[in-house]
Amino acid sequence: MADLTGKVAIITGAARGQGAAEARLFAERGAKVVLTDLLETEGTATAKGIGDAARFVRHDVSSAEDWAAVVETARREFGGVDVLVNNAGILWTKPLLEETAEGLDKILKVNLFGTFHGIQAVAPIMRAAGGGSIVNISSLAGLQGIPGHAAYGSSKWAIRGLTKTAALELGEYGIRVNSVHPGAVNTPMIGNRFTSGAGNFPSVPLRRVGESEDIGDLVVFLASDESSWITGSEFVIDGGSMAGIVPPVQG
Ligand SMILES: NC(=O)c1ccc[n+]([C@@H]2O[C@H](COP(=O)([O-])OP(=O)(O)OC[C@H]3O[C@@H](n4cnc5c(N)ncnc54)[C@H](O)[C@@H]3O)[C@@H](O)[C@H]2O)c1
């Protein structure tokens, strides 16, 4: 199992869902974690549940000023930043011809600019420390077109592209940058609308929806030294959905 002992991580959007699961898994593996989110009550409760290894900071990822305060908290409380998980995100679906410039701007500000600000905020402190790992949460919508995902899909494709550039430019400083592309994961983002458990998701080859911990285990690996020669890569984690189409059961 990947060990994160001695590492300090910032995880955005960690009040709930995948970010919260990642924060819990990181702490279990020995990391100190700064959880950030707009949701103060939920974020504080999640950090409290983890205990001494966690701090919560109210944070809007689209604000460069907020990022400076987050990095300062990690430095002051835990001594630095070894890992950044750019996990915060927003989603809605809308037909392309009904999407607005304002809508596209809003989603890019959080999903893309949030990731961009995060990389810029942590890279100097990671470079000074001799390296680090940045994990950017994209989506299957960042690998393929999906109807209704004009704004969200654009943001997630952009994260994938930004990841490649960051990996190329930051590799010489020992900073690794990878993207993760989950399929449907049972979180509040999609209204927790799927019934968890085997057999309940016939369109997915592994026949189940993803759980936050499925994604968390991969993110732990990418944060750890066990992935020390991996950068600029994209990791599909989707129960096999991208492999192709599951034929309908013949009656
Ligand atoms: N759930 C899925 O099916 C799915 C699939 C693929 C990718 N993703 C991606 O996974 C990531 C985590 O999503 P989730 O499924 O846990 O959803 P979620 O809605 O439960 O969690 C997202 C968190 O981000 C926070 N957030 C939103 N805007 C923010 C901002 N401006 N600043 C700080 N925090 C902000 C929210 O408050 C929330 O706590 C997102 O990037 C999402 O796009 C989700």
PDB file of C-alpha atoms and ligand atoms in Angstrom:
ATOM      1  CA  MET A   1       0.000   0.000   0.000  1.00  0.00           C
ATOM      2  CA  ALA A   2       1.302   3.432  -0.910  1.00  0.00           C
ATOM      3  CA  ASP A   3       2.742   5.303   2.042  1.00  0.00           C
ATOM      4  CA  LEU A   4       2.342   9.057   2.458  1.00  0.00           C
ATOM      5  CA  THR A   5       4.133   9.405   5.789  1.00  0.00           C
ATOM      6  CA  GLY A   6       5.767  12.802   6.097  1.00  0.00           C
ATOM      7  CA  LYS A   7       3.923  14.334   3.152  1.00  0.00           C
ATOM      8  CA  VAL A   8       1.771  17.453   3.309  1.00  0.00           C
ATOM      9  CA  ALA A   9      -1.137  17.628   0.884  1.00  0.00           C
ATOM     10  CA  ILE A  10      -3.629  20.258  -0.191  1.00  0.00           C
ATOM     11  CA  ILE A  11      -6.899  18.801  -1.467  1.00  0.00           C
ATOM     12  CA  THR A  12      -9.457  21.194  -2.934  1.00  0.00           C
ATOM     13  CA  GLY A  13     -13.187  20.557  -2.860  1.00  0.00           C
ATOM     14  CA  ALA A  14     -12.603  18.285   0.125  1.00  0.00           C
ATOM     15  CA  ALA A  15     -15.703  19.106   2.187  1.00  0.00           C
ATOM     16  CA  ARG A  16     -17.536  16.143   0.662  1.00  0.00           C
ATOM     17  CA  GLY A  17     -17.497  13.599  -2.146  1.00  0.00           C
ATOM     18  CA  GLN A  18     -14.237  12.444  -3.664  1.00  0.00           C
ATOM     19  CA  GLY A  19     -12.130  15.170  -2.045  1.00  0.00           C
ATOM     20  CA  ALA A  20     -13.314  14.198   1.444  1.00  0.00           C
ATOM     21  CA  ALA A  21     -12.605  10.512   0.766  1.00  0.00           C
ATOM     22  CA  GLU A  22      -9.155  11.409  -0.525  1.00  0.00           C
ATOM     23  CA  ALA A  23      -8.438  13.503   2.574  1.00  0.00           C
ATOM     24  CA  ARG A  24      -9.397  10.566   4.817  1.00  0.00           C
ATOM     25  CA  LEU A  25      -7.281   8.092   2.816  1.00  0.00           C
ATOM     26  CA  PHE A  26      -4.304  10.468   2.766  1.00  0.00           C
ATOM     27  CA  ALA A  27      -4.430  10.843   6.547  1.00  0.00           C
ATOM     28  CA  GLU A  28      -4.752   7.060   7.006  1.00  0.00           C
ATOM     29  CA  ARG A  29      -1.556   6.666   4.958  1.00  0.00           C
ATOM     30  CA  GLY A  30       0.327   9.142   7.135  1.00  0.00           C
ATOM     31  CA  ALA A  31      -0.098  12.490   5.357  1.00  0.00           C
ATOM     32  CA  LYS A  32      -1.023  15.849   6.841  1.00  0.00           C
ATOM     33  CA  VAL A  33      -3.863  17.352   4.847  1.00  0.00           C
ATOM     34  CA  VAL A  34      -5.206  20.835   4.210  1.00  0.00           C
ATOM     35  CA  LEU A  35      -8.791  20.460   3.047  1.00  0.00           C
ATOM     36  CA  THR A  36     -10.260  23.400   1.171  1.00  0.00           C
ATOM     37  CA  ASP A  37     -13.766  24.192  -0.025  1.00  0.00           C
ATOM     38  CA  LEU A  38     -16.437  26.865  -0.267  1.00  0.00           C
ATOM     39  CA  LEU A  39     -18.611  24.774   2.072  1.00  0.00           C
ATOM     40  CA  GLU A  40     -17.420  25.842   5.513  1.00  0.00           C
ATOM     41  CA  THR A  41     -19.711  23.775   7.717  1.00  0.00           C
ATOM     42  CA  GLU A  42     -19.180  20.519   5.833  1.00  0.00           C
ATOM     43  CA  GLY A  43     -15.476  21.180   5.354  1.00  0.00           C
ATOM     44  CA  THR A  44     -14.898  21.893   9.028  1.00  0.00           C
ATOM     45  CA  ALA A  45     -16.785  18.738  10.001  1.00  0.00           C
ATOM     46  CA  THR A  46     -14.836  16.582   7.537  1.00  0.00           C
ATOM     47  CA  ALA A  47     -11.507  17.921   8.811  1.00  0.00           C
ATOM     48  CA  LYS A  48     -12.620  17.439  12.419  1.00  0.00           C
ATOM     49  CA  GLY A  49     -13.506  13.824  11.652  1.00  0.00           C
ATOM     50  CA  ILE A  50      -9.953  13.244  10.428  1.00  0.00           C
ATOM     51  CA  GLY A  51      -8.402  14.841  13.503  1.00  0.00           C
ATOM     52  CA  ASP A  52      -5.005  16.397  14.163  1.00  0.00           C
ATOM     53  CA  ALA A  53      -3.626  15.571  10.730  1.00  0.00           C
ATOM     54  CA  ALA A  54      -6.174  17.853   9.036  1.00  0.00           C
ATOM     55  CA  ARG A  55      -6.949  21.541   8.729  1.00  0.00           C
ATOM     56  CA  PHE A  56      -9.816  23.168   6.845  1.00  0.00           C
ATOM     57  CA  VAL A  57      -9.509  26.438   4.949  1.00  0.00           C
ATOM     58  CA  ARG A  58     -12.448  28.193   3.317  1.00  0.00           C
ATOM     59  CA  HIS A  59     -11.261  28.658  -0.227  1.00  0.00           C
ATOM     60  CA  ASP A  60     -12.575  29.689  -3.612  1.00  0.00           C
ATOM     61  CA  VAL A  61     -10.258  27.954  -6.083  1.00  0.00           C
ATOM     62  CA  SER A  62     -10.996  30.600  -8.710  1.00  0.00           C
ATOM     63  CA  SER A  63      -9.342  33.252  -6.520  1.00  0.00           C
ATOM     64  CA  ALA A  64      -5.556  33.590  -6.756  1.00  0.00           C
ATOM     65  CA  GLU A  65      -5.576  35.533  -3.451  1.00  0.00           C
ATOM     66  CA  ASP A  66      -7.326  32.655  -1.675  1.00  0.00           C
ATOM     67  CA  TRP A  67      -4.651  30.300  -2.964  1.00  0.00           C
ATOM     68  CA  ALA A  68      -1.886  32.288  -1.276  1.00  0.00           C
ATOM     69  CA  ALA A  69      -3.676  31.847   2.079  1.00  0.00           C
ATOM     70  CA  VAL A  70      -4.073  28.102   1.532  1.00  0.00           C
ATOM     71  CA  VAL A  71      -0.390  27.580   0.745  1.00  0.00           C
ATOM     72  CA  GLU A  72       0.536  29.732   3.749  1.00  0.00           C
ATOM     73  CA  THR A  73      -1.674  27.557   5.995  1.00  0.00           C
ATOM     74  CA  ALA A  74       0.035  24.380   4.756  1.00  0.00           C
ATOM     75  CA  ARG A  75       3.455  25.934   5.312  1.00  0.00           C
ATOM     76  CA  ARG A  76       2.654  27.339   8.745  1.00  0.00           C
ATOM     77  CA  GLU A  77       0.740  24.332  10.126  1.00  0.00           C
ATOM     78  CA  PHE A  78       2.609  21.447   8.522  1.00  0.00           C
ATOM     79  CA  GLY A  79       5.865  22.858   7.105  1.00  0.00           C
ATOM     80  CA  GLY A  80       5.360  22.823   3.328  1.00  0.00           C
ATOM     81  CA  VAL A  81       3.423  21.352   0.398  1.00  0.00           C
ATOM     82  CA  ASP A  82       4.348  18.015  -1.185  1.00  0.00           C
ATOM     83  CA  VAL A  83       1.073  17.184  -2.912  1.00  0.00           C
ATOM     84  CA  LEU A  84      -1.740  19.166  -4.500  1.00  0.00           C
ATOM     85  CA  VAL A  85      -4.971  17.513  -5.597  1.00  0.00           C
ATOM     86  CA  ASN A  86      -6.952  19.889  -7.803  1.00  0.00           C
ATOM     87  CA  ASN A  87     -10.270  18.195  -7.155  1.00  0.00           C
ATOM     88  CA  ALA A  88     -12.834  21.013  -6.729  1.00  0.00           C
ATOM     89  CA  GLY A  89     -15.264  21.219  -9.594  1.00  0.00           C
ATOM     90  CA  ILE A  90     -18.753  22.176 -10.705  1.00  0.00           C
ATOM     91  CA  LEU A  91     -20.990  20.496 -13.240  1.00  0.00           C
ATOM     92  CA  TRP A  92     -24.196  21.083 -15.102  1.00  0.00           C
ATOM     93  CA  THR A  93     -25.418  19.790 -18.419  1.00  0.00           C
ATOM     94  CA  LYS A  94     -27.080  21.861 -21.095  1.00  0.00           C
ATOM     95  CA  PRO A  95     -27.496  21.515 -24.861  1.00  0.00           C
ATOM     96  CA  LEU A  96     -24.756  23.419 -26.696  1.00  0.00           C
ATOM     97  CA  LEU A  97     -27.199  25.843 -28.338  1.00  0.00           C
ATOM     98  CA  GLU A  98     -28.641  26.744 -24.928  1.00  0.00           C
ATOM     99  CA  GLU A  99     -25.296  27.197 -23.171  1.00  0.00           C
ATOM    100  CA  THR A 100     -24.266  30.800 -22.597  1.00  0.00           C
ATOM    101  CA  ALA A 101     -20.951  32.610 -22.602  1.00  0.00           C
ATOM    102  CA  GLU A 102     -21.598  33.406 -18.931  1.00  0.00           C
ATOM    103  CA  GLY A 103     -22.106  29.730 -18.183  1.00  0.00           C
ATOM    104  CA  LEU A 104     -18.917  28.747 -19.980  1.00  0.00           C
ATOM    105  CA  ASP A 105     -17.025  31.488 -18.138  1.00  0.00           C
ATOM    106  CA  LYS A 106     -18.380  30.345 -14.761  1.00  0.00           C
ATOM    107  CA  ILE A 107     -17.422  26.711 -15.230  1.00  0.00           C
ATOM    108  CA  LEU A 108     -13.972  27.559 -16.617  1.00  0.00           C
ATOM    109  CA  LYS A 109     -13.300  29.896 -13.675  1.00  0.00           C
ATOM    110  CA  VAL A 110     -13.701  27.030 -11.198  1.00  0.00           C
ATOM    111  CA  ASN A 111     -12.606  23.915 -13.069  1.00  0.00           C
ATOM    112  CA  LEU A 112      -9.824  25.305 -15.275  1.00  0.00           C
ATOM    113  CA  PHE A 113      -8.676  28.552 -13.646  1.00  0.00           C
ATOM    114  CA  GLY A 114      -8.890  26.893 -10.221  1.00  0.00           C
ATOM    115  CA  THR A 115      -6.477  24.211 -11.416  1.00  0.00           C
ATOM    116  CA  PHE A 116      -4.246  26.792 -13.094  1.00  0.00           C
ATOM    117  CA  HIS A 117      -4.064  28.981  -9.968  1.00  0.00           C
ATOM    118  CA  GLY A 118      -3.375  25.920  -7.854  1.00  0.00           C
ATOM    119  CA  ILE A 119      -0.417  24.827  -9.972  1.00  0.00           C
ATOM    120  CA  GLN A 120       1.014  28.340  -9.946  1.00  0.00           C
ATOM    121  CA  ALA A 121       0.521  28.635  -6.191  1.00  0.00           C
ATOM    122  CA  VAL A 122       2.294  25.420  -5.184  1.00  0.00           C
ATOM    123  CA  ALA A 123       5.005  25.076  -7.844  1.00  0.00           C
ATOM    124  CA  PRO A 124       7.458  27.544  -6.222  1.00  0.00           C
ATOM    125  CA  ILE A 125       7.302  25.902  -2.783  1.00  0.00           C
ATOM    126  CA  MET A 126       7.564  22.416  -4.350  1.00  0.00           C
ATOM    127  CA  ARG A 127      10.503  23.499  -6.512  1.00  0.00           C
ATOM    128  CA  ALA A 128      12.291  24.921  -3.474  1.00  0.00           C
ATOM    129  CA  ALA A 129      11.741  21.611  -1.638  1.00  0.00           C
ATOM    130  CA  GLY A 130      13.058  19.542  -4.560  1.00  0.00           C
ATOM    131  CA  GLY A 131       9.791  18.192  -5.928  1.00  0.00           C
ATOM    132  CA  GLY A 132       6.162  17.288  -5.460  1.00  0.00           C
ATOM    133  CA  SER A 133       3.114  15.690  -7.028  1.00  0.00           C
ATOM    134  CA  ILE A 134       0.128  17.484  -8.538  1.00  0.00           C
ATOM    135  CA  VAL A 135      -2.973  15.475  -9.398  1.00  0.00           C
ATOM    136  CA  ASN A 136      -5.598  17.180 -11.538  1.00  0.00           C
ATOM    137  CA  ILE A 137      -9.080  15.680 -11.516  1.00  0.00           C
ATOM    138  CA  SER A 138     -10.507  15.747 -15.020  1.00  0.00           C
ATOM    139  CA  SER A 139     -13.241  13.358 -16.218  1.00  0.00           C
ATOM    140  CA  LEU A 140     -14.219  10.984 -18.994  1.00  0.00           C
ATOM    141  CA  ALA A 141     -15.715  14.228 -20.327  1.00  0.00           C
ATOM    142  CA  GLY A 142     -12.098  15.355 -20.790  1.00  0.00           C
ATOM    143  CA  LEU A 143     -11.352  12.423 -23.087  1.00  0.00           C
ATOM    144  CA  GLN A 144     -14.442  12.215 -25.275  1.00  0.00           C
ATOM    145  CA  GLY A 145     -17.357  14.351 -26.358  1.00  0.00           C
ATOM    146  CA  ILE A 146     -20.580  13.915 -24.386  1.00  0.00           C
ATOM    147  CA  PRO A 147     -23.827  15.623 -25.421  1.00  0.00           C
ATOM    148  CA  GLY A 148     -24.788  18.336 -22.937  1.00  0.00           C
ATOM    149  CA  HIS A 149     -21.214  18.813 -21.740  1.00  0.00           C
ATOM    150  CA  ALA A 150     -20.181  21.833 -23.846  1.00  0.00           C
ATOM    151  CA  ALA A 151     -19.033  23.882 -20.843  1.00  0.00           C
ATOM    152  CA  TYR A 152     -18.032  21.092 -18.441  1.00  0.00           C
ATOM    153  CA  GLY A 153     -16.339  19.048 -21.170  1.00  0.00           C
ATOM    154  CA  SER A 154     -14.383  22.081 -22.395  1.00  0.00           C
ATOM    155  CA  SER A 155     -13.105  22.672 -18.867  1.00  0.00           C
ATOM    156  CA  LYS A 156     -12.112  19.039 -18.384  1.00  0.00           C
ATOM    157  CA  TRP A 157     -10.347  18.792 -21.769  1.00  0.00           C
ATOM    158  CA  ALA A 158      -8.489  21.988 -20.879  1.00  0.00           C
ATOM    159  CA  ILE A 159      -7.350  20.476 -17.556  1.00  0.00           C
ATOM    160  CA  ARG A 160      -5.927  17.551 -19.502  1.00  0.00           C
ATOM    161  CA  GLY A 161      -3.983  19.898 -21.785  1.00  0.00           C
ATOM    162  CA  LEU A 162      -2.782  22.057 -18.906  1.00  0.00           C
ATOM    163  CA  THR A 163      -1.545  18.905 -17.156  1.00  0.00           C
ATOM    164  CA  LYS A 164       0.693  18.031 -20.112  1.00  0.00           C
ATOM    165  CA  THR A 165       2.257  21.502 -20.264  1.00  0.00           C
ATOM    166  CA  ALA A 166       2.778  21.590 -16.511  1.00  0.00           C
ATOM    167  CA  ALA A 167       4.434  18.152 -16.574  1.00  0.00           C
ATOM    168  CA  LEU A 168       6.808  19.267 -19.330  1.00  0.00           C
ATOM    169  CA  GLU A 169       7.750  22.542 -17.656  1.00  0.00           C
ATOM    170  CA  LEU A 170       7.954  21.346 -14.046  1.00  0.00           C
ATOM    171  CA  GLY A 171       9.604  17.961 -14.557  1.00  0.00           C
ATOM    172  CA  GLU A 172      13.105  19.365 -14.216  1.00  0.00           C
ATOM    173  CA  TYR A 173      12.210  20.471 -10.672  1.00  0.00           C
ATOM    174  CA  GLY A 174      11.007  17.018  -9.666  1.00  0.00           C
ATOM    175  CA  ILE A 175       7.359  18.095  -9.795  1.00  0.00           C
ATOM    176  CA  ARG A 176       5.112  15.445 -11.323  1.00  0.00           C
ATOM    177  CA  VAL A 177       1.735  16.400 -12.812  1.00  0.00           C
ATOM    178  CA  ASN A 178      -0.901  13.870 -13.863  1.00  0.00           C
ATOM    179  CA  SER A 179      -4.602  13.881 -14.662  1.00  0.00           C
ATOM    180  CA  VAL A 180      -7.278  11.490 -13.429  1.00  0.00           C
ATOM    181  CA  HIS A 181     -10.370  10.767 -15.519  1.00  0.00           C
ATOM    182  CA  PRO A 182     -13.177   9.197 -13.490  1.00  0.00           C
ATOM    183  CA  GLY A 183     -16.359   7.750 -14.906  1.00  0.00           C
ATOM    184  CA  ALA A 184     -19.593   8.223 -12.941  1.00  0.00           C
ATOM    185  CA  VAL A 185     -18.832   8.384  -9.205  1.00  0.00           C
ATOM    186  CA  ASN A 186     -21.587   8.314  -6.605  1.00  0.00           C
ATOM    187  CA  THR A 187     -21.215  11.778  -5.019  1.00  0.00           C
ATOM    188  CA  PRO A 188     -23.421  14.822  -4.413  1.00  0.00           C
ATOM    189  CA  MET A 189     -22.242  16.221  -7.773  1.00  0.00           C
ATOM    190  CA  ILE A 190     -24.457  13.755  -9.568  1.00  0.00           C
ATOM    191  CA  GLY A 191     -27.050  13.730  -6.796  1.00  0.00           C
ATOM    192  CA  ASN A 192     -25.855  10.402  -5.343  1.00  0.00           C
ATOM    193  CA  ARG A 193     -28.408   9.067  -7.761  1.00  0.00           C
ATOM    194  CA  PHE A 194     -26.949   5.643  -8.365  1.00  0.00           C
ATOM    195  CA  THR A 195     -27.486   2.628  -6.175  1.00  0.00           C
ATOM    196  CA  SER A 196     -24.097   1.410  -5.092  1.00  0.00           C
ATOM    197  CA  GLY A 197     -23.180  -2.224  -5.381  1.00  0.00           C
ATOM    198  CA  ALA A 198     -22.473  -4.878  -7.959  1.00  0.00           C
ATOM    199  CA  GLY A 199     -24.973  -5.451 -10.731  1.00  0.00           C
ATOM    200  CA  ASN A 200     -26.707  -2.117 -10.500  1.00  0.00           C
ATOM    201  CA  PHE A 201     -25.025  -0.404 -13.420  1.00  0.00           C
ATOM    202  CA  PRO A 202     -25.412  -2.532 -16.551  1.00  0.00           C
ATOM    203  CA  SER A 203     -23.717  -0.073 -18.954  1.00  0.00           C
ATOM    204  CA  VAL A 204     -20.399  -0.283 -17.071  1.00  0.00           C
ATOM    205  CA  PRO A 205     -18.285  -3.387 -17.798  1.00  0.00           C
ATOM    206  CA  LEU A 206     -17.609  -3.906 -14.078  1.00  0.00           C
ATOM    207  CA  ARG A 207     -21.358  -3.455 -13.483  1.00  0.00           C
ATOM    208  CA  ARG A 208     -21.168  -0.868 -10.733  1.00  0.00           C
ATOM    209  CA  VAL A 209     -20.885   2.880 -10.311  1.00  0.00           C
ATOM    210  CA  GLY A 210     -17.650   4.301  -8.898  1.00  0.00           C
ATOM    211  CA  GLU A 211     -17.242   5.162  -5.230  1.00  0.00           C
ATOM    212  CA  SER A 212     -15.136   8.057  -3.975  1.00  0.00           C
ATOM    213  CA  GLU A 213     -12.655   5.628  -2.415  1.00  0.00           C
ATOM    214  CA  ASP A 214     -12.032   4.008  -5.830  1.00  0.00           C
ATOM    215  CA  ILE A 215     -10.736   7.337  -7.075  1.00  0.00           C
ATOM    216  CA  GLY A 216      -9.006   8.025  -3.755  1.00  0.00           C
ATOM    217  CA  ASP A 217      -6.863   4.898  -3.985  1.00  0.00           C
ATOM    218  CA  LEU A 218      -5.554   5.993  -7.384  1.00  0.00           C
ATOM    219  CA  VAL A 219      -4.905   9.532  -6.172  1.00  0.00           C
ATOM    220  CA  VAL A 220      -2.990   8.178  -3.155  1.00  0.00           C
ATOM    221  CA  PHE A 221      -0.786   6.194  -5.540  1.00  0.00           C
ATOM    222  CA  LEU A 222      -0.137   9.229  -7.755  1.00  0.00           C
ATOM    223  CA  ALA A 223       0.686  11.314  -4.675  1.00  0.00           C
ATOM    224  CA  SER A 224       3.123   8.732  -3.317  1.00  0.00           C
ATOM    225  CA  ASP A 225       6.718   7.949  -4.192  1.00  0.00           C
ATOM    226  CA  GLU A 226       5.516   4.663  -5.687  1.00  0.00           C
ATOM    227  CA  SER A 227       4.602   6.648  -8.804  1.00  0.00           C
ATOM    228  CA  SER A 228       7.915   8.525  -8.872  1.00  0.00           C
ATOM    229  CA  TRP A 229       8.529   7.970 -12.624  1.00  0.00           C
ATOM    230  CA  ILE A 230       5.017   8.890 -13.725  1.00  0.00           C
ATOM    231  CA  THR A 231       4.257  12.363 -15.015  1.00  0.00           C
ATOM    232  CA  GLY A 232       2.241  13.907 -17.839  1.00  0.00           C
ATOM    233  CA  SER A 233      -0.008  10.840 -17.880  1.00  0.00           C
ATOM    234  CA  GLU A 234      -3.770  10.477 -17.849  1.00  0.00           C
ATOM    235  CA  PHE A 235      -5.438   7.815 -15.742  1.00  0.00           C
ATOM    236  CA  VAL A 236      -8.847   6.495 -16.740  1.00  0.00           C
ATOM    237  CA  ILE A 237     -10.772   5.050 -13.782  1.00  0.00           C
ATOM    238  CA  ASP A 238     -14.254   4.133 -14.898  1.00  0.00           C
ATOM    239  CA  GLY A 239     -15.101   0.474 -14.363  1.00  0.00           C
ATOM    240  CA  GLY A 240     -14.162  -0.116 -17.989  1.00  0.00           C
ATOM    241  CA  SER A 241     -16.570   2.318 -19.672  1.00  0.00           C
ATOM    242  CA  MET A 242     -13.960   3.752 -22.041  1.00  0.00           C
ATOM    243  CA  ALA A 243     -13.118   0.253 -23.290  1.00  0.00           C
ATOM    244  CA  GLY A 244     -16.214   0.269 -25.485  1.00  0.00           C
ATOM    245  CA  ILE A 245     -19.895  -0.505 -25.419  1.00  0.00           C
ATOM    246  CA  VAL A 246     -21.465  -3.225 -23.301  1.00  0.00           C
ATOM    247  CA  PRO A 247     -24.023  -4.929 -25.566  1.00  0.00           C
ATOM    248  CA  PRO A 248     -27.559  -5.056 -24.174  1.00  0.00           C
ATOM    249  CA  VAL A 249     -28.523  -8.392 -22.670  1.00  0.00           C
ATOM    250  CA  GLN A 250     -30.302 -10.499 -25.305  1.00  0.00           C
ATOM    251  CA  GLY A 251     -33.727 -11.685 -24.220  1.00  0.00           C
TER     252      GLY A 251
HETATM  253  N1  LIG B   1     -19.033  12.525  -9.533  1.00  0.00           N
HETATM  254  C1  LIG B   1     -18.741  12.175 -10.776  1.00  0.00           C
HETATM  255  O1  LIG B   1     -19.444  11.379 -11.425  1.00  0.00           O
HETATM  256  C2  LIG B   1     -17.494  12.734 -11.419  1.00  0.00           C
HETATM  257  C3  LIG B   1     -17.033  12.130 -12.609  1.00  0.00           C
HETATM  258  C4  LIG B   1     -15.873  12.610 -13.200  1.00  0.00           C
HETATM  259  C5  LIG B   1     -15.176  13.658 -12.628  1.00  0.00           C
HETATM  260  N2  LIG B   1     -15.651  14.235 -11.479  1.00  0.00           N
HETATM  261  C6  LIG B   1     -14.866  15.324 -10.900  1.00  0.00           C
HETATM  262  O2  LIG B   1     -14.432  14.923  -9.618  1.00  0.00           O
HETATM  263  C7  LIG B   1     -14.194  16.086  -8.812  1.00  0.00           C
HETATM  264  C8  LIG B   1     -14.859  15.916  -7.454  1.00  0.00           C
HETATM  265  O3  LIG B   1     -16.256  15.928  -7.628  1.00  0.00           O
HETATM  266  P1  LIG B   1     -17.274  15.105  -6.697  1.00  0.00           P
HETATM  267  O4  LIG B   1     -17.835  14.028  -7.537  1.00  0.00           O
HETATM  268  O5  LIG B   1     -16.631  14.765  -5.421  1.00  0.00           O
HETATM  269  O6  LIG B   1     -18.411  16.216  -6.512  1.00  0.00           O
HETATM  270  P2  LIG B   1     -18.874  17.102  -5.246  1.00  0.00           P
HETATM  271  O7  LIG B   1     -19.809  18.103  -5.806  1.00  0.00           O
HETATM  272  O8  LIG B   1     -19.323  16.211  -4.172  1.00  0.00           O
HETATM  273  O9  LIG B   1     -17.515  17.785  -4.765  1.00  0.00           O
HETATM  274  C9  LIG B   1     -16.986  18.934  -5.369  1.00  0.00           C
HETATM  275  C10 LIG B   1     -16.576  19.885  -4.276  1.00  0.00           C
HETATM  276  O10 LIG B   1     -15.981  21.053  -4.885  1.00  0.00           O
HETATM  277  C11 LIG B   1     -16.409  22.177  -4.146  1.00  0.00           C
HETATM  278  N3  LIG B   1     -16.292  23.401  -4.929  1.00  0.00           N
HETATM  279  C12 LIG B   1     -17.082  23.814  -5.951  1.00  0.00           C
HETATM  280  N4  LIG B   1     -16.691  25.022  -6.375  1.00  0.00           N
HETATM  281  C13 LIG B   1     -15.630  25.388  -5.611  1.00  0.00           C
HETATM  282  C14 LIG B   1     -14.800  26.528  -5.571  1.00  0.00           C
HETATM  283  N5  LIG B   1     -14.980  27.576  -6.417  1.00  0.00           N
HETATM  284  N6  LIG B   1     -13.783  26.567  -4.667  1.00  0.00           N
HETATM  285  C15 LIG B   1     -13.611  25.526  -3.806  1.00  0.00           C
HETATM  286  N7  LIG B   1     -14.374  24.429  -3.793  1.00  0.00           N
HETATM  287  C16 LIG B   1     -15.375  24.364  -4.681  1.00  0.00           C
HETATM  288  C17 LIG B   1     -17.860  21.854  -3.783  1.00  0.00           C
HETATM  289  O11 LIG B   1     -18.336  22.679  -2.725  1.00  0.00           O
HETATM  290  C18 LIG B   1     -17.763  20.381  -3.435  1.00  0.00           C
HETATM  291  O12 LIG B   1     -17.520  20.179  -2.058  1.00  0.00           O
HETATM  292  C19 LIG B   1     -14.710  17.274  -9.628  1.00  0.00           C
HETATM  293  O13 LIG B   1     -13.628  17.914 -10.265  1.00  0.00           O
HETATM  294  C20 LIG B   1     -15.598  16.613 -10.669  1.00  0.00           C
HETATM  295  O14 LIG B   1     -15.719  17.398 -11.824  1.00  0.00           O
HETATM  296  C21 LIG B   1     -16.787  13.805 -10.858  1.00  0.00           C
END
